[in-house]
mmCIF file of C-alpha atoms in Angstrom:
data_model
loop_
_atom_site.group_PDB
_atom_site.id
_atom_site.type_symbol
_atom_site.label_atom_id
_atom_site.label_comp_id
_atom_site.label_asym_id
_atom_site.label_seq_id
_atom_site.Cartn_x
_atom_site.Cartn_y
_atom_site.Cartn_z
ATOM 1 C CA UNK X 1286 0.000 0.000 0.000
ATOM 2 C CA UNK X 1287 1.285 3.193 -1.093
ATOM 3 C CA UNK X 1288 1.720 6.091 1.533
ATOM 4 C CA UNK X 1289 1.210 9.065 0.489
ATOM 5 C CA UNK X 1290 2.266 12.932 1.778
ATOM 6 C CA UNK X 1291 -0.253 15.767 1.782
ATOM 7 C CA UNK X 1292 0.358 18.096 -1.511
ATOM 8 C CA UNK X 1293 -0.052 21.657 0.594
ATOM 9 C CA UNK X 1294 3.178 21.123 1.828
ATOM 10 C CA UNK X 1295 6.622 23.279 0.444
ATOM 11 C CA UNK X 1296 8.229 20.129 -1.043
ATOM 12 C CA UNK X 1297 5.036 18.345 -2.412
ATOM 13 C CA UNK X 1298 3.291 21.511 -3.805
ATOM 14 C CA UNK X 1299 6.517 22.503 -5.526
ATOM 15 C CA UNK X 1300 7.430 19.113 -7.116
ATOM 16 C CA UNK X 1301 3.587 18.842 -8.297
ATOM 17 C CA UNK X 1302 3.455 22.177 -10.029
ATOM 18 C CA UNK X 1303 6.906 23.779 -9.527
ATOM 19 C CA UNK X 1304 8.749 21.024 -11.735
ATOM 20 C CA UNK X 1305 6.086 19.757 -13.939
ATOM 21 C CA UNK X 1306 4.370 22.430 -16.790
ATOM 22 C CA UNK X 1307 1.671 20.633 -17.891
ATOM 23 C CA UNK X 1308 0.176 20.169 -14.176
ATOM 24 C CA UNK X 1309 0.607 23.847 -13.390
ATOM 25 C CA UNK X 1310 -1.094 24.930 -16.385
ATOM 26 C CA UNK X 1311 -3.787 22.592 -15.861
ATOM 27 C CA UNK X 1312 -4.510 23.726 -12.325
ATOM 28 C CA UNK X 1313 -4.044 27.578 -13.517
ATOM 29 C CA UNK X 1314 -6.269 26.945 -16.401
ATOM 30 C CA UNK X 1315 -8.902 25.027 -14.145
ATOM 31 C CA UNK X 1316 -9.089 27.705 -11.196
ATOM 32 C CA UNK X 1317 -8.973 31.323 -13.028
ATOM 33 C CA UNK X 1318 -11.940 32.599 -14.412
ATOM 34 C CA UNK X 1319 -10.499 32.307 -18.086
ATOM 35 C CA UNK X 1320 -12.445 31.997 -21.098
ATOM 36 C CA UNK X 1321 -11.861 29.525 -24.233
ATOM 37 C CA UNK X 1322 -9.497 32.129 -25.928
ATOM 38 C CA UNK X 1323 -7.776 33.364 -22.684
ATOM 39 C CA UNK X 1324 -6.352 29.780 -21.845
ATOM 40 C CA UNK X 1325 -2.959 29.263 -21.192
ATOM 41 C CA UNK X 1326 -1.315 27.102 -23.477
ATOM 42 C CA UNK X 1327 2.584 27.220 -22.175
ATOM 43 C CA UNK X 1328 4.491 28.765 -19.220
ATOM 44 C CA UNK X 1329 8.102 28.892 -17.954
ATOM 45 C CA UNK X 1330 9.018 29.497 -14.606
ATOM 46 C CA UNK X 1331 9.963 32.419 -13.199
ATOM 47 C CA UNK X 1332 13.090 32.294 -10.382
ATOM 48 C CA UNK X 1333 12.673 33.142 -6.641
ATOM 49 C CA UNK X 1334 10.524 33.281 -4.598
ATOM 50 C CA UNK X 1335 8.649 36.482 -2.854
ATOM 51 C CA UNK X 1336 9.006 35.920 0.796
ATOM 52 C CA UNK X 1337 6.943 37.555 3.443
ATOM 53 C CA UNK X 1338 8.749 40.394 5.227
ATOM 54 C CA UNK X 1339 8.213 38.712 8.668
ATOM 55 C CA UNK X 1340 10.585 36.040 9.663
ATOM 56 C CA UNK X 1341 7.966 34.201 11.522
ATOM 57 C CA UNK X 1342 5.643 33.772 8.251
ATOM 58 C CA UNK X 1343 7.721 32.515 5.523
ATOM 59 C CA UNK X 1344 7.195 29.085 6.066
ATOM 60 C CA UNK X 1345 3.625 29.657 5.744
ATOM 61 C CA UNK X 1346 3.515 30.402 2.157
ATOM 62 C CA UNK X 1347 4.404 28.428 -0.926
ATOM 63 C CA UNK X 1348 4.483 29.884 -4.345
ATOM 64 C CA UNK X 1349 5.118 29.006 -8.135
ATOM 65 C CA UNK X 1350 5.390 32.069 -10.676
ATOM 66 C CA UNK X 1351 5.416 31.693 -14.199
ATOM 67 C CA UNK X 1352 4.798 33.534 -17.230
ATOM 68 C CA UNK X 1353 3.261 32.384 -20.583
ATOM 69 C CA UNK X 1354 3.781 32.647 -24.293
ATOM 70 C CA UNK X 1355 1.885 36.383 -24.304
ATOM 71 C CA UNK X 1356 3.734 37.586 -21.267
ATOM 72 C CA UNK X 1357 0.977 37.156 -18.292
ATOM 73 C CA UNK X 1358 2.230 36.311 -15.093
ATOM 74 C CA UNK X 1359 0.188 33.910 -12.682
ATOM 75 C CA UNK X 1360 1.206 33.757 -9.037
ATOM 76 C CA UNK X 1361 0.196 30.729 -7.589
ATOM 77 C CA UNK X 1362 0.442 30.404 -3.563
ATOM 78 C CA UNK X 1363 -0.470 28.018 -0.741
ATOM 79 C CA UNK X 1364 -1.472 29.697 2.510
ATOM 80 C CA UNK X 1365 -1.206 27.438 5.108
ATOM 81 C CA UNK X 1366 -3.060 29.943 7.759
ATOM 82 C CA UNK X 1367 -4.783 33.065 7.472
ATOM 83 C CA UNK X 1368 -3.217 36.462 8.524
ATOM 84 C CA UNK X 1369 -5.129 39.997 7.966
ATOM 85 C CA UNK X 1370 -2.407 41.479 6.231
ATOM 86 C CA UNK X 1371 -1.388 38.617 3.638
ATOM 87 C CA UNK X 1372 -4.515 39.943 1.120
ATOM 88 C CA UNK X 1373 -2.237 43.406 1.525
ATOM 89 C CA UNK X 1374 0.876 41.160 0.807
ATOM 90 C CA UNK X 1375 -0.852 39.478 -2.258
ATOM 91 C CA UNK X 1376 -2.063 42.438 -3.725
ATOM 92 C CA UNK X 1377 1.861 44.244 -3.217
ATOM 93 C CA UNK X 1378 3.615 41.177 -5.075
ATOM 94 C CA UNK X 1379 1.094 41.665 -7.649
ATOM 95 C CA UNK X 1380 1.654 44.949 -8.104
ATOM 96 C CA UNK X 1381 5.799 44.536 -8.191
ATOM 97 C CA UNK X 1382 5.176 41.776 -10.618
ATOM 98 C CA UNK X 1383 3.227 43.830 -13.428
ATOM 99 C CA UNK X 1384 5.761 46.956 -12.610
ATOM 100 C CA UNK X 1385 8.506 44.838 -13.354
ATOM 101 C CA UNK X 1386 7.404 44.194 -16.650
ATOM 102 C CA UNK X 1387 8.344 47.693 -17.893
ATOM 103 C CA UNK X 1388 11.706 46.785 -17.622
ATOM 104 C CA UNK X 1389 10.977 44.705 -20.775
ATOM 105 C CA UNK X 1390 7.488 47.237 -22.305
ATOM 106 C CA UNK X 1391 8.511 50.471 -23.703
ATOM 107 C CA UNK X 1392 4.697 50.991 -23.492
ATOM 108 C CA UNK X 1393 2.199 50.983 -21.097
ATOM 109 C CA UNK X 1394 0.175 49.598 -23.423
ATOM 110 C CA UNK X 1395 2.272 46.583 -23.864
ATOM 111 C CA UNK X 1396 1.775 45.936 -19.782
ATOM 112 C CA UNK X 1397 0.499 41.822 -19.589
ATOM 113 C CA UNK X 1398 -1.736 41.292 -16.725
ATOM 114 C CA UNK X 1399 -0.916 39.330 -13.593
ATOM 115 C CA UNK X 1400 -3.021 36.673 -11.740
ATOM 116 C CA UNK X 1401 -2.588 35.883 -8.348
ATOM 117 C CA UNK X 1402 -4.293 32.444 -7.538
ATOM 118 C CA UNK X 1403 -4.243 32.425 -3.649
ATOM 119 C CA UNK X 1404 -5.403 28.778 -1.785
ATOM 120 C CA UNK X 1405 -6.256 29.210 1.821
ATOM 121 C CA UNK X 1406 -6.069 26.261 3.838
ATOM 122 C CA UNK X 1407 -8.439 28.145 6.516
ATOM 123 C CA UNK X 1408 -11.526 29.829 6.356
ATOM 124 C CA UNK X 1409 -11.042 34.007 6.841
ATOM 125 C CA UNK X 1410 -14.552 34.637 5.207
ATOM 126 C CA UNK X 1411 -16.487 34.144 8.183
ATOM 127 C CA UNK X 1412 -20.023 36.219 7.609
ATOM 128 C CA UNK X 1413 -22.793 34.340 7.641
ATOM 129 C CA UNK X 1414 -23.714 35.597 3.694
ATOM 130 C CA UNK X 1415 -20.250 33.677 2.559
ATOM 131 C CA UNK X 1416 -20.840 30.817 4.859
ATOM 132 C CA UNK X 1417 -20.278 28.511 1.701
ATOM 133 C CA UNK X 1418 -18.950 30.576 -0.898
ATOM 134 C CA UNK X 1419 -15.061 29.143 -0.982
ATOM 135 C CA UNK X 1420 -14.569 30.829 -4.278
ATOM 136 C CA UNK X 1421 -13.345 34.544 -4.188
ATOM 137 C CA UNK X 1422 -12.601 36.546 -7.558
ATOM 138 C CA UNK X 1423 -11.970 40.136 -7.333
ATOM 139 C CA UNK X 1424 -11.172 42.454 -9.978
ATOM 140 C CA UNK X 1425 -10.872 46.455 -10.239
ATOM 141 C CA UNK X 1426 -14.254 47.406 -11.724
ATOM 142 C CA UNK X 1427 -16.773 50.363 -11.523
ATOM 143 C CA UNK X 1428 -18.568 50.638 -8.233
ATOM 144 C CA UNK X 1429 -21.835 51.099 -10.330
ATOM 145 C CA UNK X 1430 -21.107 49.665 -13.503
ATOM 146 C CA UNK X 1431 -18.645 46.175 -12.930
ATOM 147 C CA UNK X 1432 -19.013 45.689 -16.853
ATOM 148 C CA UNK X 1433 -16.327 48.837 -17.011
ATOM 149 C CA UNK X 1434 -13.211 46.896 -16.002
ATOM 150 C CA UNK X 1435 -9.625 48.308 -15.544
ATOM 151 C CA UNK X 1436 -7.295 45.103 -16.734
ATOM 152 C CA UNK X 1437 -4.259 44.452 -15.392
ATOM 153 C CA UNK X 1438 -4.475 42.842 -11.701
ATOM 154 C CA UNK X 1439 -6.450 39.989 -10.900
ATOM 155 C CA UNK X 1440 -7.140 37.855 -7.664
ATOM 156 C CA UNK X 1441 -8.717 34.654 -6.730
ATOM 157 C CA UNK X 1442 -8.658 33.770 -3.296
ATOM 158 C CA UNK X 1443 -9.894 29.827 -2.711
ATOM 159 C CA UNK X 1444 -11.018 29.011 0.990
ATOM 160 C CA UNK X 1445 -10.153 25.030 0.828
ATOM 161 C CA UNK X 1446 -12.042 24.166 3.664
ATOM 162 C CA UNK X 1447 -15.211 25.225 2.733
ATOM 163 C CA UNK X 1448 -14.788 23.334 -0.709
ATOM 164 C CA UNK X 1449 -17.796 20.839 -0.594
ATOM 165 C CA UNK X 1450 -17.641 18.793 -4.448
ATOM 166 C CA UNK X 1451 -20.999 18.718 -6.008
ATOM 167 C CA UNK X 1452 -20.040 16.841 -9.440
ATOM 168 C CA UNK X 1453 -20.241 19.737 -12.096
ATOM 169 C CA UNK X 1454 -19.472 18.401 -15.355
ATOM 170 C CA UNK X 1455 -18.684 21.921 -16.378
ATOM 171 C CA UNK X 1456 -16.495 22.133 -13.300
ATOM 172 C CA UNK X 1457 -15.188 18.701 -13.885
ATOM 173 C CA UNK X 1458 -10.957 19.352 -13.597
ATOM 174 C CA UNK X 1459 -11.914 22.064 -11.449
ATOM 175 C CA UNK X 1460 -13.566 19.825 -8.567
ATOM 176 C CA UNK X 1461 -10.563 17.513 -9.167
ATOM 177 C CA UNK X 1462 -7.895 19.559 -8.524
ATOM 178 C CA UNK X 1463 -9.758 21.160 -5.667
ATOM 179 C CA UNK X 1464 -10.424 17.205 -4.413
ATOM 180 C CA UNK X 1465 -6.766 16.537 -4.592
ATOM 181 C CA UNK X 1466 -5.667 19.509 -2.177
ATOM 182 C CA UNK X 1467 -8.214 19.093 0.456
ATOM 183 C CA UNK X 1468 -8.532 15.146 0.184
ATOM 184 C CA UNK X 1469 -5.213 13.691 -0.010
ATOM 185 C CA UNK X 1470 -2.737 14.020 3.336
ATOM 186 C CA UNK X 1471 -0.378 11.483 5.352
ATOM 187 C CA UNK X 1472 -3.859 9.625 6.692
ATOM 188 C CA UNK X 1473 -4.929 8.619 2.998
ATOM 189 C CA UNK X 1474 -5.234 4.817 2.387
ATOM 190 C CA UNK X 1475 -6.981 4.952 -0.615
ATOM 191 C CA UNK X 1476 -7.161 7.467 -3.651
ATOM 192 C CA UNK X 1477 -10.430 8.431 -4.794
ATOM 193 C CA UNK X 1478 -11.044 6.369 -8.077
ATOM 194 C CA UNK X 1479 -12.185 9.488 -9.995
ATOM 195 C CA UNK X 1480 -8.583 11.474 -9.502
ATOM 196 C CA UNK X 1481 -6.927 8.388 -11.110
ATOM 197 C CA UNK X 1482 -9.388 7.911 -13.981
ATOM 198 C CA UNK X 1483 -7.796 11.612 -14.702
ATOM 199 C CA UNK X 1484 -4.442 11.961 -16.544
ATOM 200 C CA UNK X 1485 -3.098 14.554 -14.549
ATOM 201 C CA UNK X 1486 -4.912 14.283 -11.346
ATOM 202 C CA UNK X 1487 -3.473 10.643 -11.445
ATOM 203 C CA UNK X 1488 -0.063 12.214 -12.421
ATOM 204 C CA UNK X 1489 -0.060 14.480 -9.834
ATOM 205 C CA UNK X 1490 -0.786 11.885 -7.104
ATOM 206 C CA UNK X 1491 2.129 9.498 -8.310
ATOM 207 C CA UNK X 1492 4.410 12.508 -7.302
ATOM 208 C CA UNK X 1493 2.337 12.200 -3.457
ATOM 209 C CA UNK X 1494 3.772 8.593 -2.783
ATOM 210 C CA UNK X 1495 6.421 9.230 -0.130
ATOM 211 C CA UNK X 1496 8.594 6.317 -1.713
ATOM 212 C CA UNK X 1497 9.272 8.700 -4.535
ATOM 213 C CA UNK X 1498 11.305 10.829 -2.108
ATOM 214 C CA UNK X 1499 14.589 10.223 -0.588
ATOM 215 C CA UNK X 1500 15.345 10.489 3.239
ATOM 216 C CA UNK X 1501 16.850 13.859 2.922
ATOM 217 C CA UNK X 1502 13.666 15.050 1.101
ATOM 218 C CA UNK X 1503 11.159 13.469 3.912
ATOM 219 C CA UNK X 1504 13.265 15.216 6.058
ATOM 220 C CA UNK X 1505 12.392 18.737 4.433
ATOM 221 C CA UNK X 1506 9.309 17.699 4.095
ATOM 222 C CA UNK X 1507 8.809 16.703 8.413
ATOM 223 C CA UNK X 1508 10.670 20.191 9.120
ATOM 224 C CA UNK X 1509 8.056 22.060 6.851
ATOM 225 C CA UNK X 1510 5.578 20.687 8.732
ATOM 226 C CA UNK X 1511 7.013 20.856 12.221
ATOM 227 C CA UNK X 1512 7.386 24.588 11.573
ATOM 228 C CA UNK X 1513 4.352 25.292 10.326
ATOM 229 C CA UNK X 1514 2.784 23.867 13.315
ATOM 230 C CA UNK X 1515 5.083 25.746 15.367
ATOM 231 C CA UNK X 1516 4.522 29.428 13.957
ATOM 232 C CA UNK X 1517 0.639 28.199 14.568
ATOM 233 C CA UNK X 1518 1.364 27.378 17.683
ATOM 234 C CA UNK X 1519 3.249 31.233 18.008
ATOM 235 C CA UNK X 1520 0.602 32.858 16.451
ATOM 236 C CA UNK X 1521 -2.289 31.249 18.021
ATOM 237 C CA UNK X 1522 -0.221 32.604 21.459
ATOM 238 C CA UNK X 1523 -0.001 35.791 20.579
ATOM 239 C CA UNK X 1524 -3.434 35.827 19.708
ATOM 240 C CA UNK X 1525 -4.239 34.619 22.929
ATOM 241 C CA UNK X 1526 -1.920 36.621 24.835
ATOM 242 C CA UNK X 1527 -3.490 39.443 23.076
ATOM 243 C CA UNK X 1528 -6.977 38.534 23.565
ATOM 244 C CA UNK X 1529 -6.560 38.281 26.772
ATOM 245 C CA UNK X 1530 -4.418 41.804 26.862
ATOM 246 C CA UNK X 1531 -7.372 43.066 24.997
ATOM 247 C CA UNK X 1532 -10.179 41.890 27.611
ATOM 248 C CA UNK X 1533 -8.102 43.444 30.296
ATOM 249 C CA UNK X 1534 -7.577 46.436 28.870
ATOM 250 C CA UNK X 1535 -11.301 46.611 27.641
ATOM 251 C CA UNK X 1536 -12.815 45.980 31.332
ATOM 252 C CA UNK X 1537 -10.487 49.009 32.953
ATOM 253 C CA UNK X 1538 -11.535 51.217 29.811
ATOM 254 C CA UNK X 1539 -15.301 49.885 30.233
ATOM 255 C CA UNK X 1540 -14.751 50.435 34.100
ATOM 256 C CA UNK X 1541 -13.445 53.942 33.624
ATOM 257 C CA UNK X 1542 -15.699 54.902 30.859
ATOM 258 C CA UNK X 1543 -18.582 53.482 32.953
ATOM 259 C CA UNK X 1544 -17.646 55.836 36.222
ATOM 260 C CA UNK X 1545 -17.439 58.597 33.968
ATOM 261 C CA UNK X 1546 -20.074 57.771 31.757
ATOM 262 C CA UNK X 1547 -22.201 57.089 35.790
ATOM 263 C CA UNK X 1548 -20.932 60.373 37.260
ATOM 264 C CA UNK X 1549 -22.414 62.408 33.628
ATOM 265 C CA UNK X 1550 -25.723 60.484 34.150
ATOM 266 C CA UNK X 1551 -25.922 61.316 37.939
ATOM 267 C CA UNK X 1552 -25.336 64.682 37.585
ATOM 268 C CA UNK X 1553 -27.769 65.182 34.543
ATOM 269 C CA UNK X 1554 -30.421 62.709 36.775
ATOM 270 C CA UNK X 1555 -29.704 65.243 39.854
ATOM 271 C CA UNK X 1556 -29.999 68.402 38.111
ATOM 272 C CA UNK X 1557 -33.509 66.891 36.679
ATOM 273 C CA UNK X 1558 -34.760 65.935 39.849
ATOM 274 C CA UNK X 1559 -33.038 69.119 41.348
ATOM 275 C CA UNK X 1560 -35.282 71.681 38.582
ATOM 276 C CA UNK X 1561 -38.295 69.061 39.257
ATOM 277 C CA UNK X 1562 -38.481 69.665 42.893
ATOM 278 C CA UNK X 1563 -37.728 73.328 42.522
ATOM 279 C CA UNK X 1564 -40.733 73.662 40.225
ATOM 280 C CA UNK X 1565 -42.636 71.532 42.248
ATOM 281 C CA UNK X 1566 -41.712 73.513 45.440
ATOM 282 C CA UNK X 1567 -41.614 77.106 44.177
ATOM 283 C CA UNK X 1568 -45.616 76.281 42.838
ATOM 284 C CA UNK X 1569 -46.194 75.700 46.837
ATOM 285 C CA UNK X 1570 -44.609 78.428 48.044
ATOM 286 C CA UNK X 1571 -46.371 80.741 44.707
ATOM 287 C CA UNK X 1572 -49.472 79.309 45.495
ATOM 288 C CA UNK X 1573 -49.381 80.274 49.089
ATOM 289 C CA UNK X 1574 -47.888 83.419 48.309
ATOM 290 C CA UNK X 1575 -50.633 84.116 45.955
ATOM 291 C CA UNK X 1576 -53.536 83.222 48.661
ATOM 292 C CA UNK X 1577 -52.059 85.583 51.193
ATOM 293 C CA UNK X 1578 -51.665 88.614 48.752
ATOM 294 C CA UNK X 1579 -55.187 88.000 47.396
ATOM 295 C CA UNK X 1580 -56.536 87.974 50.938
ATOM 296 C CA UNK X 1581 -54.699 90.942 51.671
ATOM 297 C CA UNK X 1582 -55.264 93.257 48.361
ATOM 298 C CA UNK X 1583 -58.944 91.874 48.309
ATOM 299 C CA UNK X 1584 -59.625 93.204 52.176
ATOM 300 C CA UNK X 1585 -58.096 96.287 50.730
ATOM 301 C CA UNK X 1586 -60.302 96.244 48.060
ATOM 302 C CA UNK X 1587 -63.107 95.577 49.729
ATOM 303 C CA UNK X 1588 -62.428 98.567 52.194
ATOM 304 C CA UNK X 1589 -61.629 101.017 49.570
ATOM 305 C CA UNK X 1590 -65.179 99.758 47.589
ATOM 306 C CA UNK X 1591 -66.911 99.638 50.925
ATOM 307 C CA UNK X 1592 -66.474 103.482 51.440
ATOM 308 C CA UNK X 1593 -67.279 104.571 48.645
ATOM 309 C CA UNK X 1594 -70.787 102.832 48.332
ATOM 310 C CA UNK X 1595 -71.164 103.757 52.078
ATOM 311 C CA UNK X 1596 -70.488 107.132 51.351
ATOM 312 C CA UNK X 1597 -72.635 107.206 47.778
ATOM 313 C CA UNK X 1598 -75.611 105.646 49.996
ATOM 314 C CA UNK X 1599 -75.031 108.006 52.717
ATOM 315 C CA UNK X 1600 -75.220 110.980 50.578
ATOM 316 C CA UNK X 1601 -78.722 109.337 48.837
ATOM 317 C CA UNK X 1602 -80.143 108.849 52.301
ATOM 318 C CA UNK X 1603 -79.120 112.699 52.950
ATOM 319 C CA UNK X 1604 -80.268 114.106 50.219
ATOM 320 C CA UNK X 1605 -83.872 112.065 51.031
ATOM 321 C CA UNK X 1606 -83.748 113.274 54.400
ATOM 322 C CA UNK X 1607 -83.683 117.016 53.415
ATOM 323 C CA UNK X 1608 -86.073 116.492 50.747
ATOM 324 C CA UNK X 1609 -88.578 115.200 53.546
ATOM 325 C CA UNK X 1610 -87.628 117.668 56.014
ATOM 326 C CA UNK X 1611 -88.152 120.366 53.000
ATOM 327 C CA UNK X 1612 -91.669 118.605 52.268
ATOM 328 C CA UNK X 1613 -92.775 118.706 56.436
ATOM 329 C CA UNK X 1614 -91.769 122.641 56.447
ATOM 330 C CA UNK X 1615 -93.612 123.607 53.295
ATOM 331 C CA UNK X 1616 -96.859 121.772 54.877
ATOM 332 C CA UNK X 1617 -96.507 123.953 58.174
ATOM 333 C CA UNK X 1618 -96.459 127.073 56.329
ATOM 334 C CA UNK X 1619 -99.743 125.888 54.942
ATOM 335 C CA UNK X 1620 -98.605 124.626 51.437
ATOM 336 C CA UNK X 1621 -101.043 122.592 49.589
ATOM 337 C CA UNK X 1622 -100.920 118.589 48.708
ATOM 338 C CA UNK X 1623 -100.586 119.436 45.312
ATOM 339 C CA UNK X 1624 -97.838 122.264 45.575
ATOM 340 C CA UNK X 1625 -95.695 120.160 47.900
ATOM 341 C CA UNK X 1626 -95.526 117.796 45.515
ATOM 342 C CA UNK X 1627 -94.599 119.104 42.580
ATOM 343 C CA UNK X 1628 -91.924 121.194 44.448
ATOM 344 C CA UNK X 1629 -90.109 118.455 46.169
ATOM 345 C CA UNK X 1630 -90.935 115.475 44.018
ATOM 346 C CA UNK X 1631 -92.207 113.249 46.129
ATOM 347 C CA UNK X 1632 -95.525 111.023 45.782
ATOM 348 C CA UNK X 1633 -98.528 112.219 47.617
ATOM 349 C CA UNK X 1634 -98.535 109.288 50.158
ATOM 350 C CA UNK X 1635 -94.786 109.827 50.810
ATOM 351 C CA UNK X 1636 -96.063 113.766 51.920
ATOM 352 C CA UNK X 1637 -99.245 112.334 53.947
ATOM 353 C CA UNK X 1638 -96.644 110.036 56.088
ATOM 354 C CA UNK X 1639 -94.697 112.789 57.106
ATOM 355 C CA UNK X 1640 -97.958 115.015 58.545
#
């Protein structure tokens, strides 16, 4: 029984499509979102490698360049863990590949686009919309109108452990190659039937069997691994460590933020209650106010409009007085009924009472 290593490692990924042409531009030709016409037909392989700045990551990436007949360059990576910043990093080697080329294009216009063909071998799209989208193809385009393209850069990101096959006989080398990455590894026993009913597929898995490596090359191929274990091990520390940094420093913040954020609210609460109460209070004490100043301006008032109907009704009751004492003089001087009357205006039984 043939045992076989896992093809996402350094040595294994480069001897599959590093060292063999025909493999590489099937699995380019398979993965990018190339038409009929745009296929690649022939590559050669570009020198060196581009290596992450950080010491820590650069056994985390693996990558093949090559250039075909026209002049595009394809970039073709393994990612054995996610990091934020290596989109940033894809998207600068990118860029330093299609500058380069103007060493060799008097004209912009003769500029050959690059690919980038990024696999993941962990998930980093984590939103519950791309829950099962593993494919990611992203291209400069118009915000409103994505039919107005500006060519030159393109990037395909591939989540491998979201890929789920599903059989497409459109997608047919497509699902294979995708089936040999995330299905083969050090635990495989038996290689699915349909990767070795495939020319290359099967090709590509004879170069898997450990027996066609020597010691020295198992060897490379156990300290890949070892190491890439170990900067996940680093990583996953730091993370940690910084987690846990974080929730420190996020409960003194929340604690401070909350005392101040208390101390604003009480005072605002006080002042509220404070202004309530005054209004509340200063009604009393306006009402009260009122009551006694109304008692007190209407006794005044009353006074002041007391005398002055006293006084109007004393002066009536005078003037009716003299009128009668007029009418009792005029009848002692012998003054008729009649002549009384008319003089001082009163009725002839008002007279006869005072006789």
């Amino acid at each position: 029984m043939a045992y076989y290593l896992d093809p996402k490692n350094d040595l294994t990924f480069k001897r599959v499509f590093g060292e063999h042409k025909n493999l590489c531009i099937s699995l380019i030709n398979s993965m990018l979102p190339l038409d009929e016409s745009q296929r690649v037909v022939s590559i050669e392989y570009d020198t060196g490698e581009l290596l992450p700045e950080l010491e820590i990551l650069r056994n985390s990436i693996v990558d093949v360049r090559c250039t075909d007949a026209i002049g595009r360059q394809f970039i073709v990576e393994m990612q054995m863990y996610w990091t934020e910043s290596f989109r940033s990093r894809v998207l600068l080697n990118a860029s330093k590949a299609y500058v380069r080329q103007l060493d060799r294009a008097e004209k912009y216009e003769l500029l050959q686009p690059v690919y980038a063909l990024n696999f993941v071998n962990e998930n980093f799209e984590k939103s519950p919309e791309m829950k099962f989208e593993y494919y990611h193809h992203y291209k400069i385009v118009n915000i409103k109108d994505t039919q107005k393209q500006i060519n030159g850069l393109e990037f395909v990101f591939i989540e491998l452990k979201k890929f789920v096959p599903q059989n497409r006989a459109e997608k047919k080398l497509h699902e294979l190659w995708m089936r040999f990455l995330t299905e083969i590894n050090e635990s495989t026993e038996e290689v699915p039937q349909e990767l070795l009913e495939n020319d290359e597929t099967r090709e590509a898995v004879k170069y898997l069997e450990a027996g066609a490596y020597t010691k020295k090359q198992l060897f490379t191929y156990d300290k890949y691994r070892d190491a890439i274990l170990t900067e996940r091990s680093v990583l996953s520390d730091a993370e940690r460590t910084g987690m846990e940094q974080g929730i420190r420093q996020g409960i003194e913040q929340g604690m401070e933020q909350g005392i101040r954020k208390g101390i604003r609210q009480g005072i605002e609460q006080g002042m509220e209650q404070g202004i309530r109460k005054g209004i509340e209070q200063g009604m009393e004490h306006g009402i009260r106010k009122g009551i006694e100043q109304g008692i007190r301006k209407g006794i005044e008032q009353g006074i002041e409009q007391g005398m002055e109907q006293g006084i109007e009704k004393g002066i009536k009751q005078g003037m009716e007085k003299g009128i009668e004492k007029v009418a009792a003089a005029c009848l002692k001087k012998g003054m008729s009924l009649e002549d009384v009357t008319e003089l001082t205006g009163l009725t002839a039984d008002e007279i006869r009472k005072l006789q």
